[in-house]
Tab-separated table of C-alpha atoms in Angstrom:
chain	number	residue	atom	x	y	z
A	90	UNK	CA	-14.283	-19.884	1.167
A	91	UNK	CA	-16.047	-19.850	4.278
A	92	UNK	CA	-19.381	-17.564	3.981
A	93	UNK	CA	-18.122	-14.489	5.965
A	94	UNK	CA	-20.861	-13.933	9.008
A	95	UNK	CA	-22.256	-10.957	9.814
A	96	UNK	CA	-20.749	-8.424	12.525
A	97	UNK	CA	-22.071	-8.483	16.182
A	98	UNK	CA	-22.792	-5.366	17.999
A	99	UNK	CA	-20.030	-4.241	19.983
A	100	UNK	CA	-18.431	-1.146	21.906
A	101	UNK	CA	-16.803	1.210	19.567
A	102	UNK	CA	-13.084	0.685	19.391
A	103	UNK	CA	-10.683	4.162	19.425
A	104	UNK	CA	-10.482	5.218	15.608
A	105	UNK	CA	-7.188	4.777	13.856
A	106	UNK	CA	-4.997	7.841	12.853
A	107	UNK	CA	-5.494	8.314	9.531
A	108	UNK	CA	-5.903	11.248	7.657
A	109	UNK	CA	-9.027	13.310	8.420
A	110	UNK	CA	-9.918	13.521	12.230
A	111	UNK	CA	-7.979	14.929	15.015
A	112	UNK	CA	-6.281	11.946	16.011
A	113	UNK	CA	-4.560	12.137	12.645
A	114	UNK	CA	-2.374	14.600	14.588
A	115	UNK	CA	-0.446	11.905	16.477
A	116	UNK	CA	0.655	12.903	20.003
A	117	UNK	CA	-0.095	16.339	20.616
A	118	UNK	CA	3.530	17.651	21.037
A	119	UNK	CA	3.820	17.037	16.856
A	120	UNK	CA	5.740	19.373	15.173
A	121	UNK	CA	4.420	21.894	13.050
A	122	UNK	CA	6.021	20.273	10.026
A	123	UNK	CA	5.524	16.877	10.826
A	124	UNK	CA	4.068	14.208	8.994
A	125	UNK	CA	1.417	13.945	11.481
A	126	UNK	CA	0.856	17.624	11.715
A	127	UNK	CA	0.692	17.821	7.785
A	128	UNK	CA	-1.755	15.082	7.273
A	129	UNK	CA	-4.150	16.107	9.975
A	130	UNK	CA	-4.371	19.515	8.189
A	131	UNK	CA	-6.300	17.604	5.874
A	132	UNK	CA	-9.413	17.821	7.903
A	133	UNK	CA	-9.889	21.421	7.011
A	134	UNK	CA	-10.572	20.199	3.305
A	135	UNK	CA	-14.020	20.709	2.335
A	136	UNK	CA	-16.541	18.681	0.517
A	137	UNK	CA	-18.110	18.273	-2.871
A	138	UNK	CA	-18.913	16.001	-5.588
A	139	UNK	CA	-14.867	15.136	-5.835
A	140	UNK	CA	-15.421	12.536	-3.760
A	141	UNK	CA	-17.653	9.617	-4.416
A	142	UNK	CA	-19.589	7.725	-2.191
A	143	UNK	CA	-19.751	10.665	0.370
A	144	UNK	CA	-23.684	12.126	1.821
A	145	UNK	CA	-24.361	15.345	-0.956
A	146	UNK	CA	-25.498	16.620	2.116
A	147	UNK	CA	-22.424	17.117	3.934
A	148	UNK	CA	-21.188	19.241	0.844
A	149	UNK	CA	-19.404	21.993	2.030
A	150	UNK	CA	-18.484	20.669	5.761
A	151	UNK	CA	-15.020	19.563	5.759
A	152	UNK	CA	-13.805	16.201	6.257
A	153	UNK	CA	-13.234	16.908	10.476
A	154	UNK	CA	-16.320	17.983	10.522
A	155	UNK	CA	-18.051	15.098	8.613
A	156	UNK	CA	-16.539	12.411	11.426
A	157	UNK	CA	-17.346	14.272	14.252
A	158	UNK	CA	-21.103	13.923	13.226
A	159	UNK	CA	-20.202	9.743	13.234
A	160	UNK	CA	-22.858	9.060	10.418
A	161	UNK	CA	-24.218	5.683	10.008
A	162	UNK	CA	-23.092	4.679	7.140
A	163	UNK	CA	-25.886	2.590	5.959
A	164	UNK	CA	-28.722	5.741	7.465
A	165	UNK	CA	-26.477	8.660	7.200
A	166	UNK	CA	-26.886	9.728	3.559
A	167	UNK	CA	-23.941	8.188	2.008
A	168	UNK	CA	-24.512	6.501	-1.164
A	169	UNK	CA	-23.806	3.614	-3.220
A	170	UNK	CA	-21.052	2.214	-4.232
A	171	UNK	CA	-19.089	2.747	-1.210
A	172	UNK	CA	-16.016	1.932	0.089
A	173	UNK	CA	-15.253	1.947	3.204
A	174	UNK	CA	-12.212	0.628	5.667
A	175	UNK	CA	-13.025	-1.101	9.067
A	176	UNK	CA	-11.355	0.879	12.047
A	177	UNK	CA	-10.108	-2.335	13.928
A	178	UNK	CA	-8.769	-4.122	11.079
A	179	UNK	CA	-6.844	-0.989	9.785
A	180	UNK	CA	-5.407	-0.332	13.290
A	181	UNK	CA	-4.564	-3.805	14.093
A	182	UNK	CA	-2.406	-4.140	10.651
A	183	UNK	CA	-1.012	-1.016	10.771
A	184	UNK	CA	0.765	-2.233	14.412
A	185	UNK	CA	1.119	-5.785	13.313
A	186	UNK	CA	4.233	-4.977	10.697
A	187	UNK	CA	5.471	-2.496	12.998
A	188	UNK	CA	6.424	-5.202	15.630
A	189	UNK	CA	7.115	-7.755	13.282
A	190	UNK	CA	10.114	-5.859	11.744
A	191	UNK	CA	11.178	-4.788	15.401
A	192	UNK	CA	11.118	-7.978	16.353
A	193	UNK	CA	13.134	-9.449	13.385
A	194	UNK	CA	15.814	-6.692	13.564
A	195	UNK	CA	14.226	-4.993	9.980
A	196	UNK	CA	13.708	-1.221	9.071
A	197	UNK	CA	10.748	-0.891	7.910
A	198	UNK	CA	10.114	1.744	4.450
A	199	UNK	CA	6.223	0.326	3.719
A	200	UNK	CA	5.360	0.822	0.188
A	201	UNK	CA	3.083	3.944	-0.049
A	202	UNK	CA	2.130	3.565	-3.342
A	203	UNK	CA	-0.447	1.074	-2.057
A	204	UNK	CA	-2.384	3.821	-0.561
A	205	UNK	CA	-0.691	7.078	-1.424
A	206	UNK	CA	-2.367	8.493	1.614
A	207	UNK	CA	-0.576	10.833	3.797
A	208	UNK	CA	-2.409	10.271	7.085
A	209	UNK	CA	-1.625	6.096	6.723
A	210	UNK	CA	2.077	7.360	6.636
A	211	UNK	CA	2.275	9.385	9.421
A	212	UNK	CA	0.759	6.620	11.274
A	213	UNK	CA	3.243	3.932	10.079
A	214	UNK	CA	5.878	6.638	10.799
A	215	UNK	CA	4.384	7.376	14.212
A	216	UNK	CA	4.909	3.210	14.487
A	217	UNK	CA	8.473	2.982	14.001
A	218	UNK	CA	9.194	2.971	10.003
A	219	UNK	CA	12.368	4.307	8.673
A	220	UNK	CA	10.360	6.288	6.140
A	221	UNK	CA	8.257	5.353	3.437
A	222	UNK	CA	8.748	3.104	-0.066
A	223	UNK	CA	7.610	4.716	-3.728
A	224	UNK	CA	7.628	3.997	-7.122
A	225	UNK	CA	7.673	7.342	-9.355
A	226	UNK	CA	8.421	11.047	-8.931
A	227	UNK	CA	4.999	11.761	-8.371
A	228	UNK	CA	4.647	10.055	-5.273
A	229	UNK	CA	7.993	11.191	-3.721
A	230	UNK	CA	6.535	14.977	-4.403
A	231	UNK	CA	3.493	13.703	-2.021
A	232	UNK	CA	5.676	12.174	0.856
A	233	UNK	CA	7.746	15.634	0.787
A	234	UNK	CA	4.428	17.900	0.554
A	235	UNK	CA	3.392	15.724	4.126
A	236	UNK	CA	6.702	16.144	5.573
A	237	UNK	CA	8.192	12.532	4.917
A	238	UNK	CA	11.647	12.610	5.653
A	239	UNK	CA	13.331	9.441	4.362
A	240	UNK	CA	11.993	8.007	0.815
A	241	UNK	CA	13.073	4.677	-1.530
A	242	UNK	CA	12.138	4.947	-4.614
A	243	UNK	CA	11.948	1.415	-6.279
A	244	UNK	CA	12.382	2.433	-9.391
A	245	UNK	CA	15.310	3.655	-11.457
A	246	UNK	CA	14.905	7.601	-11.913
A	247	UNK	CA	16.702	9.023	-15.260
A	248	UNK	CA	13.916	11.749	-15.666
A	249	UNK	CA	16.430	14.681	-15.562
A	250	UNK	CA	13.480	17.352	-14.573
A	251	UNK	CA	12.409	15.132	-11.734
A	252	UNK	CA	16.366	14.595	-10.995
A	253	UNK	CA	16.345	18.339	-10.291
A	254	UNK	CA	13.629	18.504	-8.406
A	255	UNK	CA	15.067	15.656	-6.107
A	256	UNK	CA	18.244	17.586	-5.793
A	257	UNK	CA	16.507	20.587	-4.774
A	258	UNK	CA	14.907	19.082	-1.997
A	259	UNK	CA	18.656	17.379	-0.653
A	260	UNK	CA	19.596	20.916	-0.850
A	261	UNK	CA	17.222	22.709	1.047
A	262	UNK	CA	16.433	20.012	3.610
A	263	UNK	CA	19.803	18.597	5.477
A	264	UNK	CA	17.619	16.002	6.880
A	265	UNK	CA	15.867	14.538	3.934
A	266	UNK	CA	17.150	11.159	2.614
A	267	UNK	CA	16.268	9.185	-0.744
A	268	UNK	CA	17.262	6.909	-2.356
A	269	UNK	CA	16.984	4.900	-5.807
A	270	UNK	CA	17.610	2.202	-7.569
A	271	UNK	CA	20.117	1.774	-10.777
A	272	UNK	CA	20.391	-1.306	-13.402
A	273	UNK	CA	22.543	0.251	-16.244
A	274	UNK	CA	25.513	1.838	-16.786
A	275	UNK	CA	23.811	4.452	-19.561
A	276	UNK	CA	20.876	4.991	-16.348
A	277	UNK	CA	23.881	6.694	-13.974
A	278	UNK	CA	25.488	8.275	-17.031
A	279	UNK	CA	22.160	10.250	-17.107
A	280	UNK	CA	21.738	10.545	-13.600
A	281	UNK	CA	25.180	12.202	-13.293
A	282	UNK	CA	24.643	14.431	-16.192
A	283	UNK	CA	21.283	15.383	-14.488
A	284	UNK	CA	22.753	16.146	-11.125
A	285	UNK	CA	25.534	17.807	-12.322
A	286	UNK	CA	26.779	20.432	-9.260
A	287	UNK	CA	24.370	18.958	-7.045
A	288	UNK	CA	24.870	19.984	-3.432
A	289	UNK	CA	24.584	16.834	-2.226
A	290	UNK	CA	25.009	13.199	-3.835
A	291	UNK	CA	22.017	11.012	-4.804
A	292	UNK	CA	22.208	7.573	-2.954
A	293	UNK	CA	21.454	4.676	-5.471
A	294	UNK	CA	21.468	1.101	-4.828
A	295	UNK	CA	22.172	-1.490	-7.218
A	296	UNK	CA	18.887	-3.371	-8.522
A	297	UNK	CA	19.431	-7.096	-8.878
A	298	UNK	CA	16.486	-8.713	-10.866
A	299	UNK	CA	14.763	-11.662	-9.550
A	300	UNK	CA	15.502	-13.822	-12.792
A	301	UNK	CA	14.613	-14.043	-16.597
A	302	UNK	CA	11.210	-12.864	-16.922
A	303	UNK	CA	11.376	-10.277	-14.122
A	304	UNK	CA	11.042	-6.823	-14.352
A	305	UNK	CA	13.790	-4.368	-13.844
A	306	UNK	CA	16.706	-4.890	-12.420
A	307	UNK	CA	20.406	-6.405	-13.474
A	308	UNK	CA	20.567	-10.214	-14.866
A	309	UNK	CA	24.061	-11.203	-13.954
A	310	UNK	CA	26.827	-10.522	-11.749
A	311	UNK	CA	28.873	-9.185	-14.062
A	312	UNK	CA	26.483	-6.650	-14.961
A	313	UNK	CA	25.498	-5.696	-11.040
A	314	UNK	CA	29.507	-5.070	-10.796
A	315	UNK	CA	29.812	-3.144	-14.041
A	316	UNK	CA	26.619	-0.978	-12.904
A	317	UNK	CA	28.115	-0.734	-9.055
A	318	UNK	CA	31.594	0.256	-10.732
A	319	UNK	CA	30.103	3.139	-12.313
A	320	UNK	CA	27.820	4.460	-9.791
A	321	UNK	CA	30.375	4.833	-7.430
A	322	UNK	CA	32.638	6.905	-9.572
A	323	UNK	CA	29.728	9.187	-10.317
A	324	UNK	CA	30.595	12.731	-8.914
A	325	UNK	CA	26.808	13.103	-8.426
A	326	UNK	CA	25.706	9.954	-6.983
A	327	UNK	CA	26.362	8.011	-3.692
A	328	UNK	CA	26.321	3.938	-4.324
A	329	UNK	CA	25.071	2.766	-0.684
A	330	UNK	CA	23.590	-1.021	-1.534
A	331	UNK	CA	21.719	-3.712	-3.254
A	332	UNK	CA	18.209	-3.898	-3.092
A	333	UNK	CA	15.213	-6.202	-5.007
A	334	UNK	CA	12.163	-7.768	-5.176
A	335	UNK	CA	11.451	-11.171	-4.367
A	336	UNK	CA	8.122	-11.889	-5.907
A	337	UNK	CA	9.318	-11.667	-9.604
A	338	UNK	CA	11.324	-14.563	-8.676
A	339	UNK	CA	10.101	-17.543	-11.379
A	340	UNK	CA	7.771	-20.138	-10.184
A	341	UNK	CA	8.558	-18.170	-6.305
A	342	UNK	CA	8.304	-20.696	-3.813
A	343	UNK	CA	10.332	-20.747	-0.077
A	344	UNK	CA	13.392	-22.261	-1.467
A	345	UNK	CA	13.587	-20.265	-4.804
A	346	UNK	CA	12.806	-16.716	-2.908
A	347	UNK	CA	15.141	-17.908	-0.424
A	348	UNK	CA	18.280	-18.831	-2.831
A	349	UNK	CA	17.622	-15.463	-4.438
A	350	UNK	CA	17.949	-13.268	-1.410
A	351	UNK	CA	20.788	-15.502	-0.210
A	352	UNK	CA	22.572	-13.707	-3.623
A	353	UNK	CA	21.038	-10.454	-2.902
A	354	UNK	CA	23.139	-10.732	0.079
A	355	UNK	CA	25.866	-12.295	-0.936
A	356	UNK	CA	25.997	-9.376	-3.729
A	357	UNK	CA	26.272	-6.620	-1.096
A	358	UNK	CA	29.055	-8.304	0.519
A	359	UNK	CA	31.059	-8.884	-3.183
A	360	UNK	CA	30.731	-5.150	-3.825
A	361	UNK	CA	31.581	-4.440	-0.335
A	362	UNK	CA	34.589	-6.492	-0.667
A	363	UNK	CA	35.482	-4.744	-3.394
A	364	UNK	CA	35.291	-1.250	-1.739
A	365	UNK	CA	32.395	-0.099	-3.918
A	366	UNK	CA	30.296	1.544	-0.607
A	367	UNK	CA	33.680	3.569	0.813
A	368	UNK	CA	31.171	6.354	0.838
A	369	UNK	CA	28.081	5.151	2.511
A	370	UNK	CA	27.272	6.085	6.484
A	371	UNK	CA	25.367	2.605	6.514
A	372	UNK	CA	25.141	-0.300	3.463
A	373	UNK	CA	21.215	-0.621	2.360
A	374	UNK	CA	20.061	-4.054	2.095
A	375	UNK	CA	16.588	-3.973	0.376
A	376	UNK	CA	13.988	-6.518	-0.505
A	377	UNK	CA	10.095	-7.440	0.374
A	378	UNK	CA	6.855	-7.329	-0.800
A	379	UNK	CA	3.838	-8.346	1.327
A	380	UNK	CA	4.099	-12.125	-0.205
A	381	UNK	CA	7.340	-13.526	1.173
A	382	UNK	CA	8.753	-10.834	4.151
A	383	UNK	CA	9.145	-14.053	6.396
A	384	UNK	CA	11.718	-15.017	3.952
A	385	UNK	CA	13.427	-11.853	4.022
A	386	UNK	CA	13.703	-11.474	7.434
A	387	UNK	CA	15.039	-15.046	7.484
A	388	UNK	CA	17.644	-14.396	5.163
A	389	UNK	CA	18.569	-11.008	6.092
A	390	UNK	CA	19.354	-12.221	9.566
A	391	UNK	CA	21.633	-14.244	8.490
A	392	UNK	CA	23.802	-11.081	6.853
A	393	UNK	CA	27.577	-10.798	7.528
A	394	UNK	CA	29.114	-8.064	8.602
A	395	UNK	CA	29.716	-5.716	6.447
A	396	UNK	CA	32.297	-2.373	6.429
A	397	UNK	CA	29.770	-0.465	7.555
A	398	UNK	CA	26.262	-0.722	9.704
A	399	UNK	CA	23.539	-2.811	7.800
A	400	UNK	CA	19.957	-1.154	7.042
A	401	UNK	CA	18.147	-4.116	6.376
A	402	UNK	CA	15.122	-2.515	4.817
A	403	UNK	CA	11.880	-4.367	4.528
A	404	UNK	CA	8.788	-2.369	1.616
A	405	UNK	CA	5.756	-4.157	2.172
A	406	UNK	CA	3.001	-2.250	1.151
A	407	UNK	CA	-0.340	-4.052	1.105
A	408	UNK	CA	-0.276	-5.155	4.583
A	409	UNK	CA	-1.788	-1.870	5.439
A	410	UNK	CA	-5.913	-3.129	4.512
A	411	UNK	CA	-4.638	-6.699	3.267
A	412	UNK	CA	-7.369	-8.151	1.033
A	413	UNK	CA	-9.997	-10.875	0.489
A	414	UNK	CA	-8.054	-13.305	-2.479
A	415	UNK	CA	-4.832	-12.670	-3.707
A	416	UNK	CA	-2.700	-11.428	-0.310
A	417	UNK	CA	-5.159	-13.457	1.822
A	418	UNK	CA	-3.726	-16.219	-0.107
A	419	UNK	CA	-0.360	-15.702	0.033
A	420	UNK	CA	0.308	-13.938	3.554
A	421	UNK	CA	3.497	-15.186	4.788
A	422	UNK	CA	1.374	-15.162	8.509
A	423	UNK	CA	-0.123	-18.284	6.573
A	424	UNK	CA	3.168	-19.863	6.910
A	425	UNK	CA	4.058	-18.666	10.402
A	426	UNK	CA	0.631	-18.249	12.154
A	427	UNK	CA	2.781	-17.777	15.388
A	428	UNK	CA	3.693	-14.612	14.170
A	429	UNK	CA	0.362	-12.879	14.004
A	430	UNK	CA	-2.355	-12.655	11.308
A	431	UNK	CA	-3.507	-9.403	8.825
A	432	UNK	CA	-6.932	-8.937	8.454
A	433	UNK	CA	-9.499	-7.652	5.456
A	434	UNK	CA	-10.166	-4.277	5.522
A	435	UNK	CA	-11.971	-3.192	2.951
A	436	UNK	CA	-15.789	-3.458	2.052
A	437	UNK	CA	-16.917	-2.067	-0.993
A	438	UNK	CA	-20.902	-1.386	-0.539
A	439	UNK	CA	-23.057	-1.698	-3.498
A	440	UNK	CA	-26.866	-1.937	-4.358
A	441	UNK	CA	-28.874	-4.175	-5.792
A	442	UNK	CA	-29.942	-2.185	-8.754
A	443	UNK	CA	-31.534	-4.906	-11.268
A	444	UNK	CA	-32.799	-8.616	-11.153
A	445	UNK	CA	-33.652	-9.718	-14.242
A	446	UNK	CA	-33.832	-13.150	-13.793
A	447	UNK	CA	-34.238	-15.520	-11.363
A	448	UNK	CA	-30.511	-16.511	-11.081
A	449	UNK	CA	-28.748	-13.347	-12.093
A	450	UNK	CA	-28.580	-9.550	-10.168
A	451	UNK	CA	-26.413	-6.483	-10.846
A	452	UNK	CA	-24.834	-4.130	-8.367
A	453	UNK	CA	-24.061	-0.282	-8.940
A	454	UNK	CA	-20.157	-0.844	-8.891
A	455	UNK	CA	-17.879	-1.972	-11.505
A	456	UNK	CA	-14.753	-1.641	-13.104
A	457	UNK	CA	-14.581	1.890	-12.125
A	458	UNK	CA	-14.842	1.119	-8.482
A	459	UNK	CA	-13.143	-2.316	-7.338
A	460	UNK	CA	-10.127	-4.254	-8.173
A	461	UNK	CA	-10.297	-6.397	-10.833
A	462	UNK	CA	-6.330	-6.908	-12.034
A	463	UNK	CA	-5.977	-10.069	-10.031
A	464	UNK	CA	-8.850	-11.554	-8.705
A	465	UNK	CA	-13.037	-10.546	-9.140
A	466	UNK	CA	-14.950	-9.325	-6.078
A	467	UNK	CA	-16.303	-11.754	-3.541
A	468	UNK	CA	-19.845	-11.062	-2.336
A	469	UNK	CA	-19.273	-11.657	1.264
A	470	UNK	CA	-22.358	-9.951	3.132
A	471	UNK	CA	-25.917	-8.487	2.330
A	472	UNK	CA	-28.019	-6.002	4.178
A	473	UNK	CA	-31.928	-6.034	3.587
A	474	UNK	CA	-32.895	-2.824	2.014
A	475	UNK	CA	-36.466	-3.566	4.086
A	476	UNK	CA	-35.173	-4.149	7.282
A	477	UNK	CA	-31.495	-3.396	7.589
A	478	UNK	CA	-30.531	-6.903	9.177
A	479	UNK	CA	-27.582	-8.176	7.570
A	480	UNK	CA	-26.789	-11.801	6.875
A	481	UNK	CA	-23.762	-14.122	4.854
A	482	UNK	CA	-23.615	-13.662	1.343
A	483	UNK	CA	-24.256	-17.356	0.692
A	484	UNK	CA	-24.559	-18.601	-2.870
A	485	UNK	CA	-23.493	-15.267	-4.307
A	486	UNK	CA	-20.803	-14.879	-6.865
A	487	UNK	CA	-19.503	-11.957	-9.401
A	488	UNK	CA	-18.858	-13.745	-12.832
A	489	UNK	CA	-18.197	-10.305	-14.421
A	490	UNK	CA	-17.800	-6.277	-14.508
A	491	UNK	CA	-18.466	-4.224	-16.602
A	492	UNK	CA	-17.774	-0.096	-16.149
A	493	UNK	CA	-20.155	0.404	-13.391
A	494	UNK	CA	-21.795	-2.844	-12.518
A	495	UNK	CA	-21.171	-6.366	-10.926
A	496	UNK	CA	-22.556	-9.302	-12.569
A	497	UNK	CA	-24.109	-11.126	-9.710
A	498	UNK	CA	-24.459	-14.676	-10.302
A	499	UNK	CA	-27.708	-16.146	-7.373
A	500	UNK	CA	-27.373	-20.035	-8.197
A	501	UNK	CA	-29.672	-22.440	-10.074
A	502	UNK	CA	-32.530	-21.922	-7.409
A	503	UNK	CA	-31.871	-18.540	-6.993
A	504	UNK	CA	-31.395	-16.451	-3.262
A	505	UNK	CA	-33.405	-14.053	-1.535
A	506	UNK	CA	-32.079	-11.066	-3.062
A	507	UNK	CA	-34.292	-7.761	-3.810
A	508	UNK	CA	-33.161	-4.952	-5.435
A	509	UNK	CA	-32.654	-2.094	-2.699
A	510	UNK	CA	-30.168	-4.889	-1.039
A	511	UNK	CA	-26.805	-4.012	-0.305
A	512	UNK	CA	-23.790	-6.538	-1.075
A	513	UNK	CA	-20.601	-6.239	0.751
A	514	UNK	CA	-17.850	-7.044	-1.650
A	515	UNK	CA	-14.433	-8.351	-0.628
A	516	UNK	CA	-11.172	-7.243	-2.604
A	517	UNK	CA	-8.296	-8.308	-3.945
A	518	UNK	CA	-5.044	-6.410	-4.617
A	519	UNK	CA	-5.384	-3.331	-2.650
A	520	UNK	CA	-2.749	-0.896	-4.742
A	521	UNK	CA	-6.103	-0.819	-7.317
A	522	UNK	CA	-8.578	0.005	-4.657
A	523	UNK	CA	-6.998	2.671	-2.923
A	524	UNK	CA	-6.509	4.351	-6.432
A	525	UNK	CA	-9.948	4.674	-7.276
A	526	UNK	CA	-11.401	6.424	-3.958
A	527	UNK	CA	-9.923	9.644	-3.387
A	528	UNK	CA	-11.634	9.925	0.370
A	529	UNK	CA	-12.613	6.668	1.964
A	530	UNK	CA	-14.339	6.518	5.660
A	531	UNK	CA	-13.310	4.342	8.361
A	532	UNK	CA	-15.891	2.672	9.798
A	533	UNK	CA	-16.083	0.692	13.299
A	534	UNK	CA	-17.920	-2.784	13.400
A	535	UNK	CA	-21.542	-0.781	14.206
A	536	UNK	CA	-21.307	1.183	10.918
A	537	UNK	CA	-20.180	4.339	12.502
A	538	UNK	CA	-17.524	6.045	10.318
A	539	UNK	CA	-14.735	7.872	12.319
A	540	UNK	CA	-12.681	8.980	10.413
A	541	UNK	CA	-11.884	9.456	6.359
A	542	UNK	CA	-8.557	8.551	4.604
A	543	UNK	CA	-7.726	11.113	1.646
A	544	UNK	CA	-5.565	9.375	-1.488
A	545	UNK	CA	-3.494	11.000	-3.938
A	546	UNK	CA	-2.958	9.160	-6.710
């Protein structure tokens, strides 16, 4: 991997709308109950010890106050370790998927479990997203608390208490749309029992597994037909489509992923031909993580006409921050570069706290701060603790993580690295980065923190 070069000074860009600055409110005419307006209220949250990495002297300020001060992340009192988001990269990535889905005729419900950041949800919706995808009931509650009107739960839901809460939300808000998976007769029965007497039926889609060894979902066409038939007859449910997650395809390749997507489209046509979507106002056809959305766009473009309009719904989520490592290698834009390119937005800044031998150093960031389930962090930049100069992190490698330390190999001849230097780490797998940081500075190229992203995990 080529060494990253230090950022060049330039004119600061406009802050992306996230969750703490006045920019979060979207347009001046945003309604009081809109996601943008509700997320903007997070600017009033008081700062204290709950938010790691923030300046200790910011205690008592609101997030909006701190954003307005435009502090430098290196000289403004921030403490290490400190996760930051690049303002330009964040806004670029948000806009890119918005234009990509529009260009390919796809509706977009970005997977919110990646960020769990209401300010980012609001920005995605402002850019044209159909709704937000989540994975568990708590995440649905976060969406509703911040005004999201369409939620796709990409999971089975058989928890009676959660189902009754969903039913209450549907009854109280005629504009609320909720869709979730079903993949078993027993699951449908449990849902129907919990929802008995509900004012509005809960919309469900049959989840098609991506093959043997995949996660949830029906494994065979016969099982899909059986589950669909039971769901279509359930008094408290409305069968509205089919869905799945193509990244689970065994030995995934363009050929195998497209074959599975064609099977998904074929299943939708088969169920429609049997009249099982008779109550649906539109038929949902949904797939798409952050690794194969090009294949989803291609196959869904060829979907046949059905008995009702088809909602071709993409659910990518990791694109927001992108990463260094996993998605950097697997992004569809590597296959179709003419469509654009995502930019890694995360930087985790940690300090060298120990230099016990010429060939190793230890940083004060570990498993509590960085992702490590898909790949170890990658050193990208070094900022001198003496004079603040920034250089590429050449000859450095993270070899292991402890709870609060990163083990850094500095090469057989050592490297010009001192205790007190700051090291920027590139991180893989955004889902397990956002969850570790409840408030994340959004930083311009010159190091100015202009906004803060609030997360809820």
